[in-house]
mmCIF file with all atom_site columns, C-alpha atoms in Angstrom:
data_model
loop_
_atom_site.group_PDB
_atom_site.id
_atom_site.type_symbol
_atom_site.label_atom_id
_atom_site.label_alt_id
_atom_site.label_comp_id
_atom_site.label_asym_id
_atom_site.label_entity_id
_atom_site.label_seq_id
_atom_site.pdbx_PDB_ins_code
_atom_site.Cartn_x
_atom_site.Cartn_y
_atom_site.Cartn_z
_atom_site.occupancy
_atom_site.B_iso_or_equiv
_atom_site.pdbx_formal_charge
_atom_site.auth_seq_id
_atom_site.auth_comp_id
_atom_site.auth_asym_id
_atom_site.auth_atom_id
_atom_site.pdbx_PDB_model_num
ATOM 1   C CA . ILE A 1 1   ? 12.864  -13.295 4.136   1.00 0.00 ? 1   ILE A CA 1
ATOM 2   C CA . TYR A 1 2   ? 11.363  -16.598 2.972   1.00 0.00 ? 2   TYR A CA 1
ATOM 3   C CA . GLU A 1 3   ? 8.178   -14.820 1.907   1.00 0.00 ? 3   GLU A CA 1
ATOM 4   C CA . GLU A 1 4   ? 10.111  -12.252 -0.105  1.00 0.00 ? 4   GLU A CA 1
ATOM 5   C CA . VAL A 1 5   ? 11.654  -15.034 -2.202  1.00 0.00 ? 5   VAL A CA 1
ATOM 6   C CA . GLU A 1 6   ? 8.351   -16.979 -2.331  1.00 0.00 ? 6   GLU A CA 1
ATOM 7   C CA . ARG A 1 7   ? 9.617   -19.903 -0.276  1.00 0.00 ? 7   ARG A CA 1
ATOM 8   C CA . TYR A 1 8   ? 6.279   -20.221 1.452   1.00 0.00 ? 8   TYR A CA 1
ATOM 9   C CA . GLN A 1 9   ? 6.769   -23.704 2.875   1.00 0.00 ? 9   GLN A CA 1
ATOM 10  C CA . GLU A 1 10  ? 9.822   -22.537 4.834   1.00 0.00 ? 10  GLU A CA 1
ATOM 11  C CA . ALA A 1 11  ? 7.948   -19.364 5.860   1.00 0.00 ? 11  ALA A CA 1
ATOM 12  C CA . ALA A 1 12  ? 5.097   -21.462 7.255   1.00 0.00 ? 12  ALA A CA 1
ATOM 13  C CA . PHE A 1 13  ? 7.570   -23.609 9.180   1.00 0.00 ? 13  PHE A CA 1
ATOM 14  C CA . GLU A 1 14  ? 9.182   -20.529 10.784  1.00 0.00 ? 14  GLU A CA 1
ATOM 15  C CA . LEU A 1 15  ? 5.786   -19.158 11.827  1.00 0.00 ? 15  LEU A CA 1
ATOM 16  C CA . GLN A 1 16  ? 4.869   -22.529 13.323  1.00 0.00 ? 16  GLN A CA 1
ATOM 17  C CA . ARG A 1 17  ? 8.129   -22.443 15.290  1.00 0.00 ? 17  ARG A CA 1
ATOM 18  C CA . ALA A 1 18  ? 7.214   -18.946 16.528  1.00 0.00 ? 18  ALA A CA 1
ATOM 19  C CA . LEU A 1 19  ? 3.849   -20.235 17.719  1.00 0.00 ? 19  LEU A CA 1
ATOM 20  C CA . VAL A 1 20  ? 5.583   -22.875 19.817  1.00 0.00 ? 20  VAL A CA 1
ATOM 21  C CA . CYS A 1 21  ? 7.146   -19.962 21.738  1.00 0.00 ? 21  CYS A CA 1
ATOM 22  C CA . ASP A 1 22  ? 3.939   -17.935 21.884  1.00 0.00 ? 22  ASP A CA 1
ATOM 23  C CA . SER A 1 23  ? 0.746   -19.791 21.047  1.00 0.00 ? 23  SER A CA 1
ATOM 24  C CA . GLU A 1 24  ? -1.428  -16.843 22.160  1.00 0.00 ? 24  GLU A CA 1
ATOM 25  C CA . ALA A 1 25  ? -0.532  -14.557 19.249  1.00 0.00 ? 25  ALA A CA 1
ATOM 26  C CA . PRO A 1 26  ? -3.618  -14.033 17.028  1.00 0.00 ? 26  PRO A CA 1
ATOM 27  C CA . GLU A 1 27  ? -1.739  -11.998 14.405  1.00 0.00 ? 27  GLU A CA 1
ATOM 28  C CA . VAL A 1 28  ? 0.863   -14.739 13.967  1.00 0.00 ? 28  VAL A CA 1
ATOM 29  C CA . GLN A 1 29  ? -1.891  -17.334 13.501  1.00 0.00 ? 29  GLN A CA 1
ATOM 30  C CA . ALA A 1 30  ? -3.520  -15.041 10.918  1.00 0.00 ? 30  ALA A CA 1
ATOM 31  C CA . HIS A 1 31  ? -0.190  -14.585 9.140   1.00 0.00 ? 31  HIS A CA 1
ATOM 32  C CA . LEU A 1 32  ? 0.282   -18.350 9.074   1.00 0.00 ? 32  LEU A CA 1
ATOM 33  C CA . ALA A 1 33  ? -3.190  -18.686 7.535   1.00 0.00 ? 33  ALA A CA 1
ATOM 34  C CA . GLU A 1 34  ? -2.173  -16.249 4.770   1.00 0.00 ? 34  GLU A CA 1
ATOM 35  C CA . ILE A 1 35  ? 0.868   -18.420 3.988   1.00 0.00 ? 35  ILE A CA 1
ATOM 36  C CA . PHE A 1 36  ? -1.263  -21.569 3.908   1.00 0.00 ? 36  PHE A CA 1
ATOM 37  C CA . ILE A 1 37  ? -3.619  -19.832 1.448   1.00 0.00 ? 37  ILE A CA 1
ATOM 38  C CA . ARG A 1 38  ? -0.658  -19.100 -0.828  1.00 0.00 ? 38  ARG A CA 1
ATOM 39  C CA . LEU A 1 39  ? 0.306   -22.763 -0.608  1.00 0.00 ? 39  LEU A CA 1
ATOM 40  C CA . GLY A 1 40  ? -3.236  -23.859 -1.473  1.00 0.00 ? 40  GLY A CA 1
ATOM 41  C CA . ARG A 1 41  ? -3.588  -25.566 1.938   1.00 0.00 ? 41  ARG A CA 1
ATOM 42  C CA . HIS A 1 42  ? -7.095  -24.302 2.585   1.00 0.00 ? 42  HIS A CA 1
ATOM 43  C CA . ASP A 1 43  ? -7.955  -26.674 5.434   1.00 0.00 ? 43  ASP A CA 1
ATOM 44  C CA . ASP A 1 44  ? -4.787  -25.679 7.296   1.00 0.00 ? 44  ASP A CA 1
ATOM 45  C CA . ALA A 1 45  ? -5.588  -22.014 6.632   1.00 0.00 ? 45  ALA A CA 1
ATOM 46  C CA . ALA A 1 46  ? -9.078  -22.464 8.070   1.00 0.00 ? 46  ALA A CA 1
ATOM 47  C CA . GLY A 1 47  ? -7.573  -24.060 11.163  1.00 0.00 ? 47  GLY A CA 1
ATOM 48  C CA . ALA A 1 48  ? -5.113  -21.199 11.658  1.00 0.00 ? 48  ALA A CA 1
ATOM 49  C CA . ILE A 1 49  ? -7.916  -18.643 11.227  1.00 0.00 ? 49  ILE A CA 1
ATOM 50  C CA . ALA A 1 50  ? -10.070 -20.441 13.773  1.00 0.00 ? 50  ALA A CA 1
ATOM 51  C CA . ALA A 1 51  ? -7.140  -20.508 16.209  1.00 0.00 ? 51  ALA A CA 1
ATOM 52  C CA . SER A 1 52  ? -6.535  -16.792 15.649  1.00 0.00 ? 52  SER A CA 1
ATOM 53  C CA . MET A 1 53  ? -10.192 -15.906 16.190  1.00 0.00 ? 53  MET A CA 1
ATOM 54  C CA . LYS A 1 54  ? -10.379 -18.048 19.337  1.00 0.00 ? 54  LYS A CA 1
ATOM 55  C CA . ILE A 1 55  ? -7.608  -15.960 20.906  1.00 0.00 ? 55  ILE A CA 1
ATOM 56  C CA . GLU A 1 56  ? -8.976  -12.604 19.717  1.00 0.00 ? 56  GLU A CA 1
ATOM 57  C CA . VAL A 1 57  ? -10.940 -11.249 16.761  1.00 0.00 ? 57  VAL A CA 1
ATOM 58  C CA . THR A 1 58  ? -8.498  -8.978  14.920  1.00 0.00 ? 58  THR A CA 1
ATOM 59  C CA . ALA A 1 59  ? -8.405  -7.180  11.579  1.00 0.00 ? 59  ALA A CA 1
ATOM 60  C CA . ASP A 1 60  ? -5.613  -9.563  10.515  1.00 0.00 ? 60  ASP A CA 1
ATOM 61  C CA . GLY A 1 61  ? -7.729  -12.613 11.269  1.00 0.00 ? 61  GLY A CA 1
ATOM 62  C CA . LEU A 1 62  ? -10.750 -11.196 9.473   1.00 0.00 ? 62  LEU A CA 1
ATOM 63  C CA . MET A 1 63  ? -8.656  -10.307 6.427   1.00 0.00 ? 63  MET A CA 1
ATOM 64  C CA . ALA A 1 64  ? -7.254  -13.843 6.354   1.00 0.00 ? 64  ALA A CA 1
ATOM 65  C CA . GLU A 1 65  ? -10.827 -15.178 6.482   1.00 0.00 ? 65  GLU A CA 1
ATOM 66  C CA . ALA A 1 66  ? -11.773 -12.939 3.550   1.00 0.00 ? 66  ALA A CA 1
ATOM 67  C CA . HIS A 1 67  ? -8.729  -14.062 1.555   1.00 0.00 ? 67  HIS A CA 1
ATOM 68  C CA . LEU A 1 68  ? -9.584  -17.714 2.187   1.00 0.00 ? 68  LEU A CA 1
ATOM 69  C CA . ARG A 1 69  ? -13.137 -17.157 0.957   1.00 0.00 ? 69  ARG A CA 1
ATOM 70  C CA . GLN A 1 70  ? -11.773 -15.402 -2.143  1.00 0.00 ? 70  GLN A CA 1
ATOM 71  C CA . ALA A 1 71  ? -9.372  -18.289 -2.756  1.00 0.00 ? 71  ALA A CA 1
ATOM 72  C CA . LYS A 1 72  ? -12.371 -20.642 -2.654  1.00 0.00 ? 72  LYS A CA 1
ATOM 73  C CA . GLY A 1 73  ? -14.252 -18.488 -5.175  1.00 0.00 ? 73  GLY A CA 1
ATOM 74  C CA . ASP A 1 74  ? -16.696 -16.978 -2.694  1.00 0.00 ? 74  ASP A CA 1
ATOM 75  C CA . ALA A 1 75  ? -16.492 -13.328 -3.784  1.00 0.00 ? 75  ALA A CA 1
ATOM 76  C CA . VAL A 1 76  ? -19.685 -12.288 -2.008  1.00 0.00 ? 76  VAL A CA 1
ATOM 77  C CA . GLY A 1 77  ? -18.744 -14.063 1.222   1.00 0.00 ? 77  GLY A CA 1
ATOM 78  C CA . ALA A 1 78  ? -15.423 -12.200 1.385   1.00 0.00 ? 78  ALA A CA 1
ATOM 79  C CA . VAL A 1 79  ? -17.164 -8.861  1.907   1.00 0.00 ? 79  VAL A CA 1
ATOM 80  C CA . GLU A 1 80  ? -18.566 -9.438  5.406   1.00 0.00 ? 80  GLU A CA 1
ATOM 81  C CA . PRO A 1 81  ? -15.295 -10.210 7.227   1.00 0.00 ? 81  PRO A CA 1
ATOM 82  C CA . LEU A 1 82  ? -13.684 -7.189  5.589   1.00 0.00 ? 82  LEU A CA 1
ATOM 83  C CA . ARG A 1 83  ? -16.638 -5.046  6.650   1.00 0.00 ? 83  ARG A CA 1
ATOM 84  C CA . LYS A 1 84  ? -16.014 -6.194  10.222  1.00 0.00 ? 84  LYS A CA 1
ATOM 85  C CA . ALA A 1 85  ? -12.285 -5.573  9.842   1.00 0.00 ? 85  ALA A CA 1
ATOM 86  C CA . VAL A 1 86  ? -12.730 -1.875  9.005   1.00 0.00 ? 86  VAL A CA 1
ATOM 87  C CA . GLU A 1 87  ? -14.468 -1.453  12.357  1.00 0.00 ? 87  GLU A CA 1
ATOM 88  C CA . LEU A 1 88  ? -11.324 -2.656  14.155  1.00 0.00 ? 88  LEU A CA 1
ATOM 89  C CA . VAL A 1 89  ? -8.665  -0.548  12.433  1.00 0.00 ? 89  VAL A CA 1
ATOM 90  C CA . ASP A 1 90  ? -7.495  2.810   13.741  1.00 0.00 ? 90  ASP A CA 1
ATOM 91  C CA . PHE A 1 91  ? -6.114  5.509   11.447  1.00 0.00 ? 91  PHE A CA 1
ATOM 92  C CA . GLY A 1 92  ? -4.390  7.110   14.423  1.00 0.00 ? 92  GLY A CA 1
ATOM 93  C CA . ASP A 1 93  ? -2.451  3.999   15.481  1.00 0.00 ? 93  ASP A CA 1
ATOM 94  C CA . GLU A 1 94  ? -1.936  2.110   12.201  1.00 0.00 ? 94  GLU A CA 1
ATOM 95  C CA . PRO A 1 95  ? -2.816  4.342   9.226   1.00 0.00 ? 95  PRO A CA 1
ATOM 96  C CA . ASP A 1 96  ? -1.236  2.057   6.614   1.00 0.00 ? 96  ASP A CA 1
ATOM 97  C CA . LYS A 1 97  ? -3.122  -1.018  7.809   1.00 0.00 ? 97  LYS A CA 1
ATOM 98  C CA . ALA A 1 98  ? -6.364  0.964   8.117   1.00 0.00 ? 98  ALA A CA 1
ATOM 99  C CA . GLN A 1 99  ? -6.046  2.232   4.554   1.00 0.00 ? 99  GLN A CA 1
ATOM 100 C CA . MET A 1 100 ? -5.245  -1.258  3.270   1.00 0.00 ? 100 MET A CA 1
ATOM 101 C CA . VAL A 1 101 ? -8.340  -2.757  4.916   1.00 0.00 ? 101 VAL A CA 1
ATOM 102 C CA . TYR A 1 102 ? -10.604 -0.077  3.452   1.00 0.00 ? 102 TYR A CA 1
ATOM 103 C CA . LEU A 1 103 ? -9.105  -0.564  -0.013  1.00 0.00 ? 103 LEU A CA 1
ATOM 104 C CA . GLU A 1 104 ? -9.509  -4.341  0.215   1.00 0.00 ? 104 GLU A CA 1
ATOM 105 C CA . LEU A 1 105 ? -13.138 -3.962  1.283   1.00 0.00 ? 105 LEU A CA 1
ATOM 106 C CA . ALA A 1 106 ? -13.849 -1.661  -1.663  1.00 0.00 ? 106 ALA A CA 1
ATOM 107 C CA . GLU A 1 107 ? -12.146 -4.086  -4.061  1.00 0.00 ? 107 GLU A CA 1
ATOM 108 C CA . ALA A 1 108 ? -14.158 -7.005  -2.657  1.00 0.00 ? 108 ALA A CA 1
ATOM 109 C CA . GLN A 1 109 ? -17.375 -5.023  -3.027  1.00 0.00 ? 109 GLN A CA 1
ATOM 110 C CA . ILE A 1 110 ? -16.546 -4.258  -6.663  1.00 0.00 ? 110 ILE A CA 1
ATOM 111 C CA . VAL A 1 111 ? -15.807 -7.933  -7.364  1.00 0.00 ? 111 VAL A CA 1
ATOM 112 C CA . ALA A 1 112 ? -19.133 -8.767  -5.701  1.00 0.00 ? 112 ALA A CA 1
ATOM 113 C CA . LEU A 1 113 ? -20.763 -6.249  -8.116  1.00 0.00 ? 113 LEU A CA 1
ATOM 114 C CA . ASP A 1 114 ? -21.831 -3.873  -5.349  1.00 0.00 ? 114 ASP A CA 1
ATOM 115 C CA . VAL A 1 115 ? -20.302 -0.718  -6.827  1.00 0.00 ? 115 VAL A CA 1
ATOM 116 C CA . PRO A 1 116 ? -22.374 1.778   -4.783  1.00 0.00 ? 116 PRO A CA 1
ATOM 117 C CA . ALA A 1 117 ? -21.127 0.104   -1.582  1.00 0.00 ? 117 ALA A CA 1
ATOM 118 C CA . ALA A 1 118 ? -17.552 0.325   -2.861  1.00 0.00 ? 118 ALA A CA 1
ATOM 119 C CA . GLU A 1 119 ? -18.059 4.016   -3.596  1.00 0.00 ? 119 GLU A CA 1
ATOM 120 C CA . ALA A 1 120 ? -19.311 4.575   -0.028  1.00 0.00 ? 120 ALA A CA 1
ATOM 121 C CA . THR A 1 121 ? -16.330 2.675   1.407   1.00 0.00 ? 121 THR A CA 1
ATOM 122 C CA . LEU A 1 122 ? -13.832 4.704   -0.615  1.00 0.00 ? 122 LEU A CA 1
ATOM 123 C CA . ALA A 1 123 ? -15.593 7.957   0.253   1.00 0.00 ? 123 ALA A CA 1
ATOM 124 C CA . GLU A 1 124 ? -15.297 7.083   3.952   1.00 0.00 ? 124 GLU A CA 1
ATOM 125 C CA . LEU A 1 125 ? -11.608 6.263   3.492   1.00 0.00 ? 125 LEU A CA 1
ATOM 126 C CA . CYS A 1 126 ? -10.981 9.627   1.822   1.00 0.00 ? 126 CYS A CA 1
ATOM 127 C CA . ARG A 1 127 ? -12.946 11.392  4.550   1.00 0.00 ? 127 ARG A CA 1
ATOM 128 C CA . ARG A 1 128 ? -10.923 9.774   7.302   1.00 0.00 ? 128 ARG A CA 1
ATOM 129 C CA . GLU A 1 129 ? -7.602  9.960   5.460   1.00 0.00 ? 129 GLU A CA 1
ATOM 130 C CA . PRO A 1 130 ? -7.771  12.963  3.067   1.00 0.00 ? 130 PRO A CA 1
ATOM 131 C CA . ALA A 1 131 ? -4.173  12.396  1.928   1.00 0.00 ? 131 ALA A CA 1
ATOM 132 C CA . SER A 1 132 ? -4.897  8.841   0.706   1.00 0.00 ? 132 SER A CA 1
ATOM 133 C CA . LEU A 1 133 ? -3.810  8.964   -2.939  1.00 0.00 ? 133 LEU A CA 1
ATOM 134 C CA . ASN A 1 134 ? -4.883  5.358   -3.539  1.00 0.00 ? 134 ASN A CA 1
ATOM 135 C CA . GLY A 1 135 ? -8.281  6.095   -2.037  1.00 0.00 ? 135 GLY A CA 1
ATOM 136 C CA . HIS A 1 136 ? -8.856  9.119   -4.246  1.00 0.00 ? 136 HIS A CA 1
ATOM 137 C CA . MET A 1 137 ? -7.616  7.311   -7.368  1.00 0.00 ? 137 MET A CA 1
ATOM 138 C CA . ARG A 1 138 ? -9.958  4.366   -6.826  1.00 0.00 ? 138 ARG A CA 1
ATOM 139 C CA . LEU A 1 139 ? -12.850 6.620   -5.900  1.00 0.00 ? 139 LEU A CA 1
ATOM 140 C CA . MET A 1 140 ? -12.197 8.581   -9.083  1.00 0.00 ? 140 MET A CA 1
ATOM 141 C CA . ALA A 1 141 ? -12.331 5.359   -11.117 1.00 0.00 ? 141 ALA A CA 1
ATOM 142 C CA . VAL A 1 142 ? -15.624 4.348   -9.488  1.00 0.00 ? 142 VAL A CA 1
ATOM 143 C CA . SER A 1 143 ? -17.134 7.799   -10.039 1.00 0.00 ? 143 SER A CA 1
ATOM 144 C CA . TRP A 1 144 ? -16.068 7.715   -13.700 1.00 0.00 ? 144 TRP A CA 1
ATOM 145 C CA . ALA A 1 145 ? -17.522 4.207   -14.126 1.00 0.00 ? 145 ALA A CA 1
ATOM 146 C CA . LEU A 1 146 ? -20.816 5.414   -12.632 1.00 0.00 ? 146 LEU A CA 1
ATOM 147 C CA . GLY A 1 147 ? -20.875 8.368   -15.022 1.00 0.00 ? 147 GLY A CA 1
ATOM 148 C CA . ASP A 1 148 ? -20.232 11.061  -12.397 1.00 0.00 ? 148 ASP A CA 1
ATOM 149 C CA . ILE A 1 149 ? -17.595 12.913  -14.412 1.00 0.00 ? 149 ILE A CA 1
ATOM 150 C CA . PRO A 1 150 ? -17.509 16.120  -12.301 1.00 0.00 ? 150 PRO A CA 1
ATOM 151 C CA . GLN A 1 151 ? -16.892 14.062  -9.169  1.00 0.00 ? 151 GLN A CA 1
ATOM 152 C CA . ALA A 1 152 ? -14.175 12.031  -10.905 1.00 0.00 ? 152 ALA A CA 1
ATOM 153 C CA . GLU A 1 153 ? -12.447 15.250  -11.949 1.00 0.00 ? 153 GLU A CA 1
ATOM 154 C CA . ALA A 1 154 ? -12.731 16.628  -8.406  1.00 0.00 ? 154 ALA A CA 1
ATOM 155 C CA . HIS A 1 155 ? -10.952 13.562  -7.013  1.00 0.00 ? 155 HIS A CA 1
ATOM 156 C CA . LEU A 1 156 ? -8.137  13.863  -9.544  1.00 0.00 ? 156 LEU A CA 1
ATOM 157 C CA . ARG A 1 157 ? -7.620  17.527  -8.747  1.00 0.00 ? 157 ARG A CA 1
ATOM 158 C CA . GLN A 1 158 ? -7.617  16.697  -5.033  1.00 0.00 ? 158 GLN A CA 1
ATOM 159 C CA . ILE A 1 159 ? -4.833  14.169  -5.640  1.00 0.00 ? 159 ILE A CA 1
ATOM 160 C CA . LEU A 1 160 ? -2.819  16.721  -7.618  1.00 0.00 ? 160 LEU A CA 1
ATOM 161 C CA . ARG A 1 161 ? -3.202  19.303  -4.863  1.00 0.00 ? 161 ARG A CA 1
ATOM 162 C CA . GLU A 1 162 ? -1.682  16.782  -2.462  1.00 0.00 ? 162 GLU A CA 1
ATOM 163 C CA . GLU A 1 163 ? 0.930   15.466  -4.893  1.00 0.00 ? 163 GLU A CA 1
ATOM 164 C CA . PRO A 1 164 ? 1.520   17.559  -8.063  1.00 0.00 ? 164 PRO A CA 1
ATOM 165 C CA . ASN A 1 165 ? 3.951   14.956  -9.445  1.00 0.00 ? 165 ASN A CA 1
ATOM 166 C CA . GLN A 1 166 ? 1.443   12.093  -9.356  1.00 0.00 ? 166 GLN A CA 1
ATOM 167 C CA . ILE A 1 167 ? 1.803   11.037  -12.994 1.00 0.00 ? 167 ILE A CA 1
ATOM 168 C CA . GLU A 1 168 ? -1.098  8.571   -12.968 1.00 0.00 ? 168 GLU A CA 1
ATOM 169 C CA . ALA A 1 169 ? -3.422  11.307  -11.725 1.00 0.00 ? 169 ALA A CA 1
ATOM 170 C CA . LEU A 1 170 ? -2.143  13.783  -14.321 1.00 0.00 ? 170 LEU A CA 1
ATOM 171 C CA . THR A 1 171 ? -2.649  11.366  -17.204 1.00 0.00 ? 171 THR A CA 1
ATOM 172 C CA . GLY A 1 172 ? -6.037  10.341  -15.783 1.00 0.00 ? 172 GLY A CA 1
ATOM 173 C CA . LEU A 1 173 ? -7.063  13.992  -15.715 1.00 0.00 ? 173 LEU A CA 1
ATOM 174 C CA . ALA A 1 174 ? -5.849  14.428  -19.279 1.00 0.00 ? 174 ALA A CA 1
ATOM 175 C CA . TRP A 1 175 ? -7.919  11.475  -20.499 1.00 0.00 ? 175 TRP A CA 1
ATOM 176 C CA . LEU A 1 176 ? -10.951 12.676  -18.548 1.00 0.00 ? 176 LEU A CA 1
ATOM 177 C CA . LEU A 1 177 ? -10.693 16.147  -20.095 1.00 0.00 ? 177 LEU A CA 1
ATOM 178 C CA . ALA A 1 178 ? -10.242 14.642  -23.567 1.00 0.00 ? 178 ALA A CA 1
ATOM 179 C CA . ALA A 1 179 ? -13.326 12.459  -23.049 1.00 0.00 ? 179 ALA A CA 1
ATOM 180 C CA . GLN A 1 180 ? -15.322 15.634  -22.417 1.00 0.00 ? 180 GLN A CA 1
ATOM 181 C CA . GLY A 1 181 ? -13.979 17.323  -25.562 1.00 0.00 ? 181 GLY A CA 1
ATOM 182 C CA . ARG A 1 182 ? -11.961 19.829  -23.513 1.00 0.00 ? 182 ARG A CA 1
ATOM 183 C CA . ASP A 1 183 ? -8.987  19.433  -25.837 1.00 0.00 ? 183 ASP A CA 1
ATOM 184 C CA . PRO A 1 184 ? -6.884  22.508  -24.883 1.00 0.00 ? 184 PRO A CA 1
ATOM 185 C CA . GLU A 1 185 ? -7.053  21.549  -21.195 1.00 0.00 ? 185 GLU A CA 1
ATOM 186 C CA . ALA A 1 186 ? -6.342  17.908  -22.033 1.00 0.00 ? 186 ALA A CA 1
ATOM 187 C CA . ARG A 1 187 ? -3.272  18.880  -24.079 1.00 0.00 ? 187 ARG A CA 1
ATOM 188 C CA . LYS A 1 188 ? -2.020  21.022  -21.218 1.00 0.00 ? 188 LYS A CA 1
ATOM 189 C CA . ALA A 1 189 ? -2.442  18.134  -18.748 1.00 0.00 ? 189 ALA A CA 1
ATOM 190 C CA . PHE A 1 190 ? -0.706  15.669  -21.077 1.00 0.00 ? 190 PHE A CA 1
ATOM 191 C CA . ARG A 1 191 ? 2.156   18.135  -21.607 1.00 0.00 ? 191 ARG A CA 1
ATOM 192 C CA . GLU A 1 192 ? 2.529   18.523  -17.837 1.00 0.00 ? 192 GLU A CA 1
ATOM 193 C CA . ALA A 1 193 ? 2.562   14.758  -17.421 1.00 0.00 ? 193 ALA A CA 1
ATOM 194 C CA . LEU A 1 194 ? 5.229   14.490  -20.105 1.00 0.00 ? 194 LEU A CA 1
ATOM 195 C CA . ASP A 1 195 ? 7.421   17.097  -18.439 1.00 0.00 ? 195 ASP A CA 1
ATOM 196 C CA . ARG A 1 196 ? 7.086   15.541  -14.996 1.00 0.00 ? 196 ARG A CA 1
ATOM 197 C CA . SER A 1 197 ? 7.683   11.976  -16.246 1.00 0.00 ? 197 SER A CA 1
ATOM 198 C CA . ASP A 1 198 ? 10.836  12.770  -18.249 1.00 0.00 ? 198 ASP A CA 1
ATOM 199 C CA . SER A 1 199 ? 9.005   12.152  -21.540 1.00 0.00 ? 199 SER A CA 1
ATOM 200 C CA . GLU A 1 200 ? 7.577   8.709   -20.793 1.00 0.00 ? 200 GLU A CA 1
ATOM 201 C CA . PRO A 1 201 ? 6.918   7.086   -24.243 1.00 0.00 ? 201 PRO A CA 1
ATOM 202 C CA . GLU A 1 202 ? 3.417   5.860   -23.303 1.00 0.00 ? 202 GLU A CA 1
ATOM 203 C CA . ILE A 1 203 ? 2.369   9.356   -22.235 1.00 0.00 ? 203 ILE A CA 1
ATOM 204 C CA . ALA A 1 204 ? 3.891   10.812  -25.410 1.00 0.00 ? 204 ALA A CA 1
ATOM 205 C CA . ALA A 1 205 ? 1.875   8.320   -27.479 1.00 0.00 ? 205 ALA A CA 1
ATOM 206 C CA . ALA A 1 206 ? -1.307  9.232   -25.595 1.00 0.00 ? 206 ALA A CA 1
ATOM 207 C CA . PHE A 1 207 ? -0.604  12.939  -26.184 1.00 0.00 ? 207 PHE A CA 1
#
């Protein structure tokens, strides 16, 4: 509750109270580190991460380590802990967490200017979780940025097969078709997006 209203000092205090009851909880230590990062208390965050890792190396602890490195401006250094974290997540047990870790790794790789690595990460995410709309959307954006237009279009159409009402994918497809000079198809996609979005003004302007 404290986190939801951005009262991070109180949130940290509650987590510290929880650790008095159970000091052998690596995820709680990692969560506390995340709160310390938000508060700008980097030394305390490093201590909580070390405590978490001493108990057990978890995806939560590794993500906290990556976030601390990012907070310190070490974009390249954030990639390695996230790469280790993807090896610990399980799509069968915790699909949401697994997807989040893959997406964070891809984002970190992009920030570190390793776009091919990000593309490989997103491709693996989409292979392991074919219904991942976020994975397909980000992989589409990477493919488009790398100039692989057919692949970008394939990802958008995959998204729309899974979720026909995905407005972002519909408008993305419309722009992609327009960029290729396929105006009749682009108009059709924009019109569909308009119908499905209840005539969103921004989509109307794009059309």
